[in-house]
Coordinates of C-alpha atoms in Angstrom, one line a residue:
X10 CA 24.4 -3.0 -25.1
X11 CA 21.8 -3.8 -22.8
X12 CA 19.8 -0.3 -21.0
X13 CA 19.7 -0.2 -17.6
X14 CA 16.0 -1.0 -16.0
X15 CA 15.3 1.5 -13.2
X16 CA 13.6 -0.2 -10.1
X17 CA 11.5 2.7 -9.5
X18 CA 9.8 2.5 -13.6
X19 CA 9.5 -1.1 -12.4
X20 CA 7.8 -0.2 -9.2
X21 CA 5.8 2.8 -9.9
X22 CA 4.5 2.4 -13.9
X23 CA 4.4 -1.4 -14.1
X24 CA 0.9 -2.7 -16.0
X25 CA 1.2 -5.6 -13.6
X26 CA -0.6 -5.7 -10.1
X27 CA 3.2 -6.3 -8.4
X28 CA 6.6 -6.8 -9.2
X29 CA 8.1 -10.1 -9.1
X30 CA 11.4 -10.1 -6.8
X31 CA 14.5 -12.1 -6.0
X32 CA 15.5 -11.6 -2.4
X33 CA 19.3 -10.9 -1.2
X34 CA 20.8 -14.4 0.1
X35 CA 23.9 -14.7 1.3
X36 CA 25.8 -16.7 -0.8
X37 CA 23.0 -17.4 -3.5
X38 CA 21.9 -14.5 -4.9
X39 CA 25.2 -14.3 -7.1
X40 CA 25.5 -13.7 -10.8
X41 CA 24.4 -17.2 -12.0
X42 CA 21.3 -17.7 -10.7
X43 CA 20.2 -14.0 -11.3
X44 CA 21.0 -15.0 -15.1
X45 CA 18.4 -17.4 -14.5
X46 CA 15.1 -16.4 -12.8
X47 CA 15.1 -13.7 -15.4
X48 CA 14.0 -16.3 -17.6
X49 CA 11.5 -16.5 -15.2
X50 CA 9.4 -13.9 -15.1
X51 CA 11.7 -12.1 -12.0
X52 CA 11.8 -8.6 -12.5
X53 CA 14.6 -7.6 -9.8
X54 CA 16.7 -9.2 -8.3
X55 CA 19.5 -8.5 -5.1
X56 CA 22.9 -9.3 -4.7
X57 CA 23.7 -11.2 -1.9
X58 CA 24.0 -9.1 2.0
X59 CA 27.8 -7.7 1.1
X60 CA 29.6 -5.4 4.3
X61 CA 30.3 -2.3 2.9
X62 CA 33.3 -2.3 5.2
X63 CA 34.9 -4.9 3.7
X64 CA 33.9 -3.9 -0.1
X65 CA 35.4 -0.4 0.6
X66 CA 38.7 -1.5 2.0
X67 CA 39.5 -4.9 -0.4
X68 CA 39.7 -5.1 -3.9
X69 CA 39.9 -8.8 -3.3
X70 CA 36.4 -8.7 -1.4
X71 CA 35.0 -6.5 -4.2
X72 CA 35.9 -9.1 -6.8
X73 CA 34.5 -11.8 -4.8
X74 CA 31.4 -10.6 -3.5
X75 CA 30.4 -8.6 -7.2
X76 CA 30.2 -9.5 -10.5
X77 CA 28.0 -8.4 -13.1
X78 CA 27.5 -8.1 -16.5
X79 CA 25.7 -6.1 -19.4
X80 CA 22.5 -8.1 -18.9
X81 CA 22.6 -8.1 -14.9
X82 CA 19.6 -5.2 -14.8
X83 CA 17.6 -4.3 -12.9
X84 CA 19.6 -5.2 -9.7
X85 CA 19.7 -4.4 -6.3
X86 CA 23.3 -4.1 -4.4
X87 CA 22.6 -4.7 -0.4
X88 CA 25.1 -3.6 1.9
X89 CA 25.3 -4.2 5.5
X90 CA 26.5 -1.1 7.4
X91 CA 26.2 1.7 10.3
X92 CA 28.3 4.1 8.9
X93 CA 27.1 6.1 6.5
X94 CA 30.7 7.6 5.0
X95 CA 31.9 4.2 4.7
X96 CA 28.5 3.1 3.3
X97 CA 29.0 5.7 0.6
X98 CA 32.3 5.1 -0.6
X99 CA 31.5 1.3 -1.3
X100 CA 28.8 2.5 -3.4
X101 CA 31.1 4.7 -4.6
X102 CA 32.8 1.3 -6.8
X103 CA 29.5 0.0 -8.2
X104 CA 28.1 3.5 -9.2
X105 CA 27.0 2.4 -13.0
X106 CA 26.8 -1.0 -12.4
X107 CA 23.9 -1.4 -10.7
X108 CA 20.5 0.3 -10.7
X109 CA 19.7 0.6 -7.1
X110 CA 21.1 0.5 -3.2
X111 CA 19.4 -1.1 -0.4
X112 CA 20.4 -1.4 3.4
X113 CA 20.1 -4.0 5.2
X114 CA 18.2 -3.4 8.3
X115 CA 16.9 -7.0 8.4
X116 CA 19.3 -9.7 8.9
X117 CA 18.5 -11.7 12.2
X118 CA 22.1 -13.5 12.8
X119 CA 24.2 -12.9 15.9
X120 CA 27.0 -12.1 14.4
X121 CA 25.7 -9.3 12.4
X122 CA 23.4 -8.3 16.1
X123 CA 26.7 -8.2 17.7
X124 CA 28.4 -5.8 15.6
X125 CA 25.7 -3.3 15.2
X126 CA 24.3 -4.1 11.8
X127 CA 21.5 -6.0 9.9
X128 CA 18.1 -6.6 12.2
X129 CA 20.1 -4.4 15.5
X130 CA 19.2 -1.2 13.2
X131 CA 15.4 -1.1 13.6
X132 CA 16.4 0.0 16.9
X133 CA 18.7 2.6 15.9
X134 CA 16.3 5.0 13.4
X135 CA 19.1 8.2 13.6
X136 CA 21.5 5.8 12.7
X137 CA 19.1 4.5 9.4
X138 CA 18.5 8.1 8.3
X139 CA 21.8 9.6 8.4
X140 CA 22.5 6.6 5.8
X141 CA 19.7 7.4 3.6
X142 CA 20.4 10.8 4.0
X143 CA 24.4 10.6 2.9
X144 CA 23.1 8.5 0.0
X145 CA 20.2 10.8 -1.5
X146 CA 22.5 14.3 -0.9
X147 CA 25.8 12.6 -2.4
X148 CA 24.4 13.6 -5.9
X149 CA 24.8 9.4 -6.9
X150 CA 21.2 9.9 -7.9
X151 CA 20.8 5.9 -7.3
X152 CA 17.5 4.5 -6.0
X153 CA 17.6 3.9 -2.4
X154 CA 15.8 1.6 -0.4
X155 CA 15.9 -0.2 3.1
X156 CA 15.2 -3.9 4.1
X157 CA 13.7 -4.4 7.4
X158 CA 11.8 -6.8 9.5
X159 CA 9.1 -5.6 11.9
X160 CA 9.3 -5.1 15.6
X161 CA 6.8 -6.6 18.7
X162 CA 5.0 -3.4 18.6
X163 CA 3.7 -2.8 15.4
X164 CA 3.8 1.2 16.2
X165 CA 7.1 1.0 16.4
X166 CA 7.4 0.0 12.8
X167 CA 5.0 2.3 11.7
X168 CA 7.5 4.9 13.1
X169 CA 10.6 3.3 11.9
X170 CA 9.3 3.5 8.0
X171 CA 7.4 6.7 8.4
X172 CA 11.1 8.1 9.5
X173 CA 12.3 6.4 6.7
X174 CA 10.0 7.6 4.2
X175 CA 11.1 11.4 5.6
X176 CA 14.6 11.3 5.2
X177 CA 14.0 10.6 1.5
X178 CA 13.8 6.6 0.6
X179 CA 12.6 5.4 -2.7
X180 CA 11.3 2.4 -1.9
X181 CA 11.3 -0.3 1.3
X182 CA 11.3 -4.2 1.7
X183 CA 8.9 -5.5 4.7
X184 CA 9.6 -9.1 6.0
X185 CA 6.9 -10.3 8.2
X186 CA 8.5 -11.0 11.4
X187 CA 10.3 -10.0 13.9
X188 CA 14.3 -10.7 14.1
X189 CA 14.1 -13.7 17.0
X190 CA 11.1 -15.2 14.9
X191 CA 11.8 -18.6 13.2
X192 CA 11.4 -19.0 10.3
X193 CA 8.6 -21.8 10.3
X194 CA 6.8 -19.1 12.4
X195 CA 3.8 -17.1 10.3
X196 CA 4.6 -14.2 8.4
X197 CA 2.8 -11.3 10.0
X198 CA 0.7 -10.3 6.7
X199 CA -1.1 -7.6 8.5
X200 CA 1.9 -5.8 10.2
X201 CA 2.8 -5.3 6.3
X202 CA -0.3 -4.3 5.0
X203 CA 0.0 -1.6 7.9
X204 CA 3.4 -0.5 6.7
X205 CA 1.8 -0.1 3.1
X206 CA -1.2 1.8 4.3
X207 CA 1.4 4.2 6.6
X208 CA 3.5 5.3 3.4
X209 CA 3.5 6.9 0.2
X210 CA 6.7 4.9 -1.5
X211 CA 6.4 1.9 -2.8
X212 CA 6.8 -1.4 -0.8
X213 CA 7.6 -5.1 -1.9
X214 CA 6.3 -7.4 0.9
X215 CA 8.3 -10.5 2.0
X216 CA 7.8 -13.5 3.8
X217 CA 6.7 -17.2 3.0
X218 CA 5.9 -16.8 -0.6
X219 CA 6.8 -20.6 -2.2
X220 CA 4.1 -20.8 -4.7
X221 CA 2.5 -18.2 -7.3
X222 CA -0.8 -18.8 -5.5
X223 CA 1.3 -17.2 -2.1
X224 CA 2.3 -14.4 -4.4
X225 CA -1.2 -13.5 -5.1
X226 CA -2.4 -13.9 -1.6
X227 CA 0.6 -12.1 -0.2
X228 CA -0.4 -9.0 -2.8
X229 CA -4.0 -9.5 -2.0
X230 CA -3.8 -8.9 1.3
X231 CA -1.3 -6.3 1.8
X232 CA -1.5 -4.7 -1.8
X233 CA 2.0 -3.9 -1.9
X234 CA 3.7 -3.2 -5.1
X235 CA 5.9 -6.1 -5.5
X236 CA 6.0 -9.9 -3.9
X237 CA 10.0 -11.0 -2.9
X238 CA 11.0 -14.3 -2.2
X239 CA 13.8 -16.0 -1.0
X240 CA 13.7 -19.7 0.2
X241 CA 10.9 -20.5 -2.4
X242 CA 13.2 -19.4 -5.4
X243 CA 15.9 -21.8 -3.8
X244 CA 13.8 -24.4 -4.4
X245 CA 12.1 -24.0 -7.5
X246 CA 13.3 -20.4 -9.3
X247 CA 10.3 -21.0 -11.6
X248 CA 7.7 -20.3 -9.3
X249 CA 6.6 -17.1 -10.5
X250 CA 5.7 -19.1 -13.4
X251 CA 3.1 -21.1 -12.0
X252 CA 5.1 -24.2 -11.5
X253 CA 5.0 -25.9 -9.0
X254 CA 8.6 -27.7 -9.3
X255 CA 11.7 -27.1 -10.7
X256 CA 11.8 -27.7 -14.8
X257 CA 14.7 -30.1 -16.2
X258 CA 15.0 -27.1 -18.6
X259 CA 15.8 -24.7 -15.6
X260 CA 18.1 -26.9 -14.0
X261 CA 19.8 -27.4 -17.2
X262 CA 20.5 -23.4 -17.5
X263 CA 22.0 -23.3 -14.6
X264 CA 24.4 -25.7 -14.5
X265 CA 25.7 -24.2 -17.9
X266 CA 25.4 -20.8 -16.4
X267 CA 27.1 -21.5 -13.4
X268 CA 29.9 -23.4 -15.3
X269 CA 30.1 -20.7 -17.8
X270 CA 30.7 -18.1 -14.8
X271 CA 32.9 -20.3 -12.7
X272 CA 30.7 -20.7 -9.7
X273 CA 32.6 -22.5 -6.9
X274 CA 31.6 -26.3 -5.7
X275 CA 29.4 -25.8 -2.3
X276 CA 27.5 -23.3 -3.4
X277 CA 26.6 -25.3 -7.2
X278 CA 25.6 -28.3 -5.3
X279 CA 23.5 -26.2 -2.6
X280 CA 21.5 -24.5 -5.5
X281 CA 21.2 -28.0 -6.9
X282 CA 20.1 -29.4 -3.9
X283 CA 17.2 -27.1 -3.4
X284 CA 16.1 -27.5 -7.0
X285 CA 16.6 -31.3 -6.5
X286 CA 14.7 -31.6 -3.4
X287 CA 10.8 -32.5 -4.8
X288 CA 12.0 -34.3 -8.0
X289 CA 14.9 -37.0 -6.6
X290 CA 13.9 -39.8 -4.7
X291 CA 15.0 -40.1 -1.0
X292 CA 17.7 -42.5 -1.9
X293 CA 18.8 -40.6 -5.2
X294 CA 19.1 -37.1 -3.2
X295 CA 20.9 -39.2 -0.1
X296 CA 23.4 -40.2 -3.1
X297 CA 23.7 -36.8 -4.6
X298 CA 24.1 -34.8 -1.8
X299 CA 27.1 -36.8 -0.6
X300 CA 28.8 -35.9 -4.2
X301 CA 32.0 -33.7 -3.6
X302 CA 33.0 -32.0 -6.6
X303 CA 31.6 -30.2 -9.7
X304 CA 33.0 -33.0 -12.5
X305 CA 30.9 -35.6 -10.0
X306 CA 28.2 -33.7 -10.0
X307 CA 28.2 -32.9 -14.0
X308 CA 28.9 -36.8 -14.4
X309 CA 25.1 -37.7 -12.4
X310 CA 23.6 -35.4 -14.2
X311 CA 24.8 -36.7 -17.5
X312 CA 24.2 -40.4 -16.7
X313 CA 20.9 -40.0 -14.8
X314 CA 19.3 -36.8 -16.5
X315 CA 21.0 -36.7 -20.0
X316 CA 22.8 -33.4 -19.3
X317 CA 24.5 -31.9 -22.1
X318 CA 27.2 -29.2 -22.2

């Protein structure tokens, strides 16, 4: 059987400059396509955003939003939550499973605003420390980390991870802008060097990193201790490699991962779509987008690609 990877050995001894990451997406950052940027030089990876509400009260939402297996290491579970006894009884189910915990204090959507969760938490610190707090003194011994985006005043982010830092965190995840930012705005690279220079943990830096050269800038710059990205993996989960598009080869691991797992239909073709999108042709991704199952799907693949399963 497989030993578990600790994120912190990752983070703290590793004999490279940074760590490569694999941010939490909702919906994407499942099983599969973990599997998958492992073979490409990812060192951790996240599961998707998952409410620890939900996980703690349904065996049917544990099944759904988890699955792992003996070679799913090192990974990340994020939970979205303000409550820190409910927080700790859904870690409570993955205790073993997984080789770390992170909150999410980053996620800009209304919805997750509106009921006090996600990117609403930078503006409620107490509410962030009691969680870390519950986690490090519940004897779990679990690595511990938070995900957050920075706020208009830079000082108040210096506060928020300095406070952060206090009530005991491992480690911390710094996306470069602020929750009502788009996401074609610029990454604030120098708010997150300032978050780096304010702490003694470890910090992976996040924000626009679609390329290996983006990675080294990103590091350069901030020298943090490991590089995450999120959209730029969608697109091409070899890009840690040095590739600057999605490899036949990788394509052709995921599809038999993702049959091999049972992956469901929208999300296959979305991950398909993004690895698709700078090798198809305008008129061949109009016609492969509009395919609506996975035997359609397998069946272009075969005829135009050679795919075999």
């Amino acid at each position: 059987m497989t030993s578990r990877i600790s994120p912190l050995d990752l983070l703290n001894n590793s004999t490279k400059p940074y760590i490569n990451v694999c941010a939490p997406m909702v919906r994407y950052s499942k099983l599969p396509f973990r599997e998958l940027i492992m073979n490409y030089k990812v060192d951790l990876t996240y599961t998707p955003m998952i409410l620890a509400k939900e996980f703690k009260n349904s065996r049917v939402a544990r099944d759904f939003e988890f699955t792992t297996n003996k070679n799913d290491t090192p990974v990340i579970i994020q939970f979205a939550s303000n409550d820190n006894v409910e927080l700790l009884k859904a870690l409570e189910f993955v205790v073993g499973y997984v080789d770390g915990v992170d909150i999410n204090c980053g996620c800009p959507q209304k919805w997750a605003i509106h009921e006090g969760i996600g990117a609403h938490l930078m503006e409620e610190p107490e509410i962030v420390r009691d969680m870390i707090r519950t986690i490090k003194g519940s004897g779990l011994n679990i690595p511990t980390s938070i995900k957050i985006r920075i706020h208009n005043d830079i000082k108040k982010t210096h506060e928020f991870v300095k406070r952060a830092e206090v009530a005991g965190l491992d480690f911390i995840t710094v996306h470069g802008r602020t929750r009502r930012a788009k996401s074609s705005s610029p990454v604030n690279v120098m708010a997150i060097k300032l978050c780096k220079e304010s702490i003694n943990i470890p910090l992976i830096a996040n924000g626009d990193v679609f390329s290996l050269k983006d990675a080294e800038k990103l590091y350069e710059v901030t020298k943090c201790d490991g590089v995450m990205s999120a959209r730029g993996l969608l697109k091409n989960p070899t890009l840690f490699t040095g590739l600057e598009y999605t490899s036949w080869n990788c394509i052709e691991k995921f599809v038999k991962l993702s049959i091999a797992y049972g992956t469901n239909h929208f999300i296959f073709h979305h991950h398909l779509m993004y690895m698709f999108e700078d090798v198809m042709s305008n008129a061949e991704r109009k016609t492969f987008n509009a395919l609506t199952s996975i035997p359609a799907i397998i069946d272009h693949l075969e005829e135009n690609y050679g795919l075999q399963i």
